[in-house]
PDB file of C-alpha atoms in Angstrom:
ATOM      1  CA  UNK O 174      25.579 109.507  14.072  1.00 56.00           C
ATOM      2  CA  UNK O 175      26.664 108.104  10.595  1.00 67.00           C
ATOM      3  CA  UNK O 176      29.839 105.804  11.303  1.00 82.00           C
ATOM      4  CA  UNK O 177      32.432 105.628   8.276  1.00 83.00           C
ATOM      5  CA  UNK O 178      31.830 101.896   8.638  1.00 82.00           C
ATOM      6  CA  UNK O 179      27.894 102.376   7.825  1.00 84.00           C
ATOM      7  CA  UNK O 180      28.666 104.667   4.686  1.00 85.00           C
ATOM      8  CA  UNK O 181      31.358 102.538   3.298  1.00 87.00           C
ATOM      9  CA  UNK O 182      28.603  99.479   3.228  1.00 86.00           C
ATOM     10  CA  UNK O 183      26.069 101.535   1.563  1.00 86.00           C
ATOM     11  CA  UNK O 184      28.515 103.002  -0.972  1.00 87.00           C
ATOM     12  CA  UNK O 185      29.305  98.959  -1.578  1.00 86.00           C
ATOM     13  CA  UNK O 186      25.957  97.996  -1.367  1.00 88.00           C
ATOM     14  CA  UNK O 187      24.597 100.635  -4.452  1.00 89.00           C
ATOM     15  CA  UNK O 188      27.877 100.270  -6.592  1.00 89.00           C
ATOM     16  CA  UNK O 189      26.982  96.559  -6.494  1.00 89.00           C
ATOM     17  CA  UNK O 190      23.409  97.013  -7.264  1.00 89.00           C
ATOM     18  CA  UNK O 191      24.314  99.430  -9.987  1.00 90.00           C
ATOM     19  CA  UNK O 192      27.225  97.174 -11.550  1.00 89.00           C
ATOM     20  CA  UNK O 193      24.659  94.220 -11.509  1.00 91.00           C
ATOM     21  CA  UNK O 194      22.187  96.301 -13.283  1.00 92.00           C
ATOM     22  CA  UNK O 195      24.737  97.504 -15.930  1.00 93.00           C
ATOM     23  CA  UNK O 196      25.942  94.139 -16.195  1.00 93.00           C
ATOM     24  CA  UNK O 197      22.349  92.524 -16.692  1.00 92.00           C
ATOM     25  CA  UNK O 198      21.811  95.313 -19.284  1.00 93.00           C
ATOM     26  CA  UNK O 199      24.925  94.624 -21.184  1.00 94.00           C
ATOM     27  CA  UNK O 200      24.001  90.427 -21.202  1.00 92.00           C
ATOM     28  CA  UNK O 201      20.548  91.311 -22.633  1.00 90.00           C
ATOM     29  CA  UNK O 202      21.960  93.407 -25.261  1.00 87.00           C
ATOM     30  CA  UNK O 203      24.485  91.195 -26.106  1.00 86.00           C
ATOM     31  CA  UNK O 204      21.905  88.409 -26.237  1.00 84.00           C
ATOM     32  CA  UNK O 205      19.309  90.622 -28.743  1.00 81.00           C
ATOM     33  CA  UNK O 206      22.192  91.609 -30.825  1.00 82.00           C
ATOM     34  CA  UNK O 207      23.126  87.697 -31.559  1.00 80.00           C
ATOM     35  CA  UNK O 208      19.748  86.561 -31.764  1.00 77.00           C
ATOM     36  CA  UNK O 209      18.881  89.483 -34.426  1.00 79.00           C
ATOM     37  CA  UNK O 210      21.664  89.364 -36.563  1.00 80.00           C
ATOM     38  CA  UNK O 211      22.729  85.491 -36.438  1.00 84.00           C
ATOM     39  CA  UNK O 212      20.301  83.523 -38.668  1.00 85.00           C
ATOM     40  CA  UNK O 213      19.389  80.118 -37.168  1.00 87.00           C
ATOM     41  CA  UNK O 214      18.617  78.891 -40.797  1.00 90.00           C
ATOM     42  CA  UNK O 215      17.597  79.659 -44.132  1.00 92.00           C
ATOM     43  CA  UNK O 216      14.916  78.443 -46.920  1.00 93.00           C
ATOM     44  CA  UNK O 217      12.102  78.573 -49.218  1.00 92.00           C
ATOM     45  CA  UNK O 218       8.682  78.263 -48.683  1.00 91.00           C
ATOM     46  CA  UNK O 219       6.433  77.770 -52.006  1.00 89.00           C
ATOM     47  CA  UNK O 220       2.564  78.183 -51.919  1.00 90.00           C
ATOM     48  CA  UNK O 221      -0.186  80.707 -51.962  1.00 90.00           C
ATOM     49  CA  UNK O 222      -0.203  84.099 -49.541  1.00 91.00           C
ATOM     50  CA  UNK O 223      -3.281  83.619 -47.972  1.00 89.00           C
ATOM     51  CA  UNK O 224      -2.653  87.023 -45.767  1.00 90.00           C
ATOM     52  CA  UNK O 225      -0.654  89.929 -44.840  1.00 92.00           C
ATOM     53  CA  UNK O 226      -1.383  92.176 -42.080  1.00 93.00           C
ATOM     54  CA  UNK O 227       0.217  94.887 -40.344  1.00 92.00           C
ATOM     55  CA  UNK O 228      -0.010  94.199 -36.688  1.00 89.00           C
ATOM     56  CA  UNK O 229       0.930  95.200 -33.089  1.00 84.00           C
ATOM     57  CA  UNK O 230       0.452  98.057 -30.652  1.00 83.00           C
ATOM     58  CA  UNK O 231       3.786  99.609 -30.274  1.00 84.00           C
ATOM     59  CA  UNK O 232       6.090  97.312 -32.707  1.00 85.00           C
ATOM     60  CA  UNK O 233       4.153  97.216 -35.748  1.00 89.00           C
ATOM     61  CA  UNK O 234       5.175  94.183 -37.993  1.00 90.00           C
ATOM     62  CA  UNK O 235       3.737  92.748 -41.136  1.00 93.00           C
ATOM     63  CA  UNK O 236       2.367  89.506 -40.048  1.00 94.00           C
ATOM     64  CA  UNK O 237       1.064  86.709 -42.608  1.00 94.00           C
ATOM     65  CA  UNK O 238       0.401  83.324 -43.655  1.00 92.00           C
ATOM     66  CA  UNK O 239       1.360  81.176 -46.450  1.00 92.00           C
ATOM     67  CA  UNK O 240      -0.708  78.096 -47.626  1.00 89.00           C
ATOM     68  CA  UNK O 241       2.425  75.784 -48.632  1.00 83.00           C
ATOM     69  CA  UNK O 242       1.655  74.190 -52.246  1.00 68.00           C
ATOM     70  CA  UNK O 243       0.605  70.312 -52.331  1.00 66.00           C
ATOM     71  CA  UNK O 244       2.908  67.867 -53.915  1.00 61.00           C
ATOM     72  CA  UNK O 245       0.000  65.900 -54.227  1.00 61.00           C
ATOM     73  CA  UNK O 246      -4.087  66.108 -53.905  1.00 62.00           C
ATOM     74  CA  UNK O 247      -5.784  65.126 -51.598  1.00 66.00           C
ATOM     75  CA  UNK O 248      -3.413  66.085 -48.698  1.00 66.00           C
ATOM     76  CA  UNK O 249      -4.020  68.105 -45.809  1.00 72.00           C
ATOM     77  CA  UNK O 250      -2.857  71.694 -46.239  1.00 76.00           C
ATOM     78  CA  UNK O 251      -0.083  73.352 -44.236  1.00 83.00           C
ATOM     79  CA  UNK O 252       0.060  76.893 -43.116  1.00 90.00           C
ATOM     80  CA  UNK O 253       3.353  78.865 -42.995  1.00 92.00           C
ATOM     81  CA  UNK O 254       3.296  81.795 -40.662  1.00 94.00           C
ATOM     82  CA  UNK O 255       5.541  84.448 -40.995  1.00 95.00           C
ATOM     83  CA  UNK O 256       7.147  88.047 -40.431  1.00 94.00           C
ATOM     84  CA  UNK O 257       8.184  90.646 -43.050  1.00 94.00           C
ATOM     85  CA  UNK O 258      10.264  93.562 -41.921  1.00 88.00           C
ATOM     86  CA  UNK O 259      10.768  95.515 -44.846  1.00 90.00           C
ATOM     87  CA  UNK O 260       7.653  97.470 -46.498  1.00 92.00           C
ATOM     88  CA  UNK O 261       9.301  96.993 -49.914  1.00 94.00           C
ATOM     89  CA  UNK O 262       8.858  93.164 -49.542  1.00 94.00           C
ATOM     90  CA  UNK O 263       5.375  93.615 -48.007  1.00 94.00           C
ATOM     91  CA  UNK O 264       4.386  95.355 -51.073  1.00 93.00           C
ATOM     92  CA  UNK O 265       5.672  92.706 -53.430  1.00 93.00           C
ATOM     93  CA  UNK O 266       3.756  89.993 -51.258  1.00 93.00           C
ATOM     94  CA  UNK O 267       0.606  91.922 -51.540  1.00 91.00           C
ATOM     95  CA  UNK O 268       0.956  92.295 -55.415  1.00 90.00           C
ATOM     96  CA  UNK O 269       1.191  88.327 -55.461  1.00 89.00           C
ATOM     97  CA  UNK O 270      -1.933  87.627 -52.878  1.00 86.00           C
ATOM     98  CA  UNK O 271      -3.562  84.672 -54.201  1.00 82.00           C
ATOM     99  CA  UNK O 272      -0.903  83.495 -56.269  1.00 86.00           C
ATOM    100  CA  UNK O 273       1.763  81.142 -55.916  1.00 89.00           C
ATOM    101  CA  UNK O 274       4.913  82.369 -54.851  1.00 92.00           C
ATOM    102  CA  UNK O 275       8.436  81.336 -53.561  1.00 93.00           C
ATOM    103  CA  UNK O 276       9.468  83.191 -50.209  1.00 94.00           C
ATOM    104  CA  UNK O 277      13.169  83.145 -49.093  1.00 96.00           C
ATOM    105  CA  UNK O 278      13.146  83.024 -45.043  1.00 96.00           C
ATOM    106  CA  UNK O 279      15.584  83.816 -42.213  1.00 92.00           C
ATOM    107  CA  UNK O 280      14.650  81.834 -39.038  1.00 92.00           C
ATOM    108  CA  UNK O 281      15.760  84.122 -35.621  1.00 88.00           C
ATOM    109  CA  UNK O 282      15.068  81.957 -32.864  1.00 87.00           C
ATOM    110  CA  UNK O 283      14.826  83.472 -29.483  1.00 81.00           C
ATOM    111  CA  UNK O 284      13.511  87.226 -30.345  1.00 82.00           C
ATOM    112  CA  UNK O 285      11.101  88.727 -28.461  1.00 79.00           C
ATOM    113  CA  UNK O 286       7.378  89.531 -30.301  1.00 77.00           C
ATOM    114  CA  UNK O 287       8.203  93.155 -30.749  1.00 81.00           C
ATOM    115  CA  UNK O 288      10.573  92.012 -33.547  1.00 82.00           C
ATOM    116  CA  UNK O 289       7.717  89.798 -35.077  1.00 83.00           C
ATOM    117  CA  UNK O 290       4.929  87.286 -33.906  1.00 87.00           C
ATOM    118  CA  UNK O 291       6.912  84.430 -35.532  1.00 91.00           C
ATOM    119  CA  UNK O 292      10.252  83.374 -35.799  1.00 91.00           C
ATOM    120  CA  UNK O 293      10.676  83.283 -39.680  1.00 94.00           C
ATOM    121  CA  UNK O 294      11.291  86.769 -41.476  1.00 93.00           C
ATOM    122  CA  UNK O 295      10.889  87.157 -45.256  1.00 95.00           C
ATOM    123  CA  UNK O 296      13.821  88.518 -47.021  1.00 94.00           C
ATOM    124  CA  UNK O 297      12.785  88.128 -50.599  1.00 94.00           C
ATOM    125  CA  UNK O 298       9.933  86.877 -52.648  1.00 95.00           C
ATOM    126  CA  UNK O 299       9.243  85.693 -56.150  1.00 92.00           C
ATOM    127  CA  UNK O 300       6.555  84.341 -58.274  1.00 89.00           C
ATOM    128  CA  UNK O 301       6.799  80.329 -58.418  1.00 85.00           C
ATOM    129  CA  UNK O 302       7.776  78.924 -61.688  1.00 82.00           C
ATOM    130  CA  UNK O 303       4.493  77.577 -63.720  1.00 74.00           C
ATOM    131  CA  UNK O 304       4.258  73.940 -63.361  1.00 64.00           C
TER     132      UNK O 304
END
């Protein structure tokens, strides 16, 4: 009962759906690759690391917050929320909790939260020079 026309239409529809799905996956993978490897901005943040914790259900990342150093008092403290991908950098930050540090970061916009809760990824840390 299956006519060749119906079989051709079904084959065409299946190929189209599979082709669209593969194209969508390729575009998503390309977007994630660009967002992960392309740095939107880079900079430094100076202040006191207040907290660093290892968080996540499936994708575990180091998440922390820094109270930025105040230029003049009294001023409202500014919190800088950040993500750390490298365990060695997380260990360095843990050694300096409560101390004034300079953290170098790279900003990656548009990444899913599995890569980190923030878009600021710490790439290096060093003690801040004495005032």
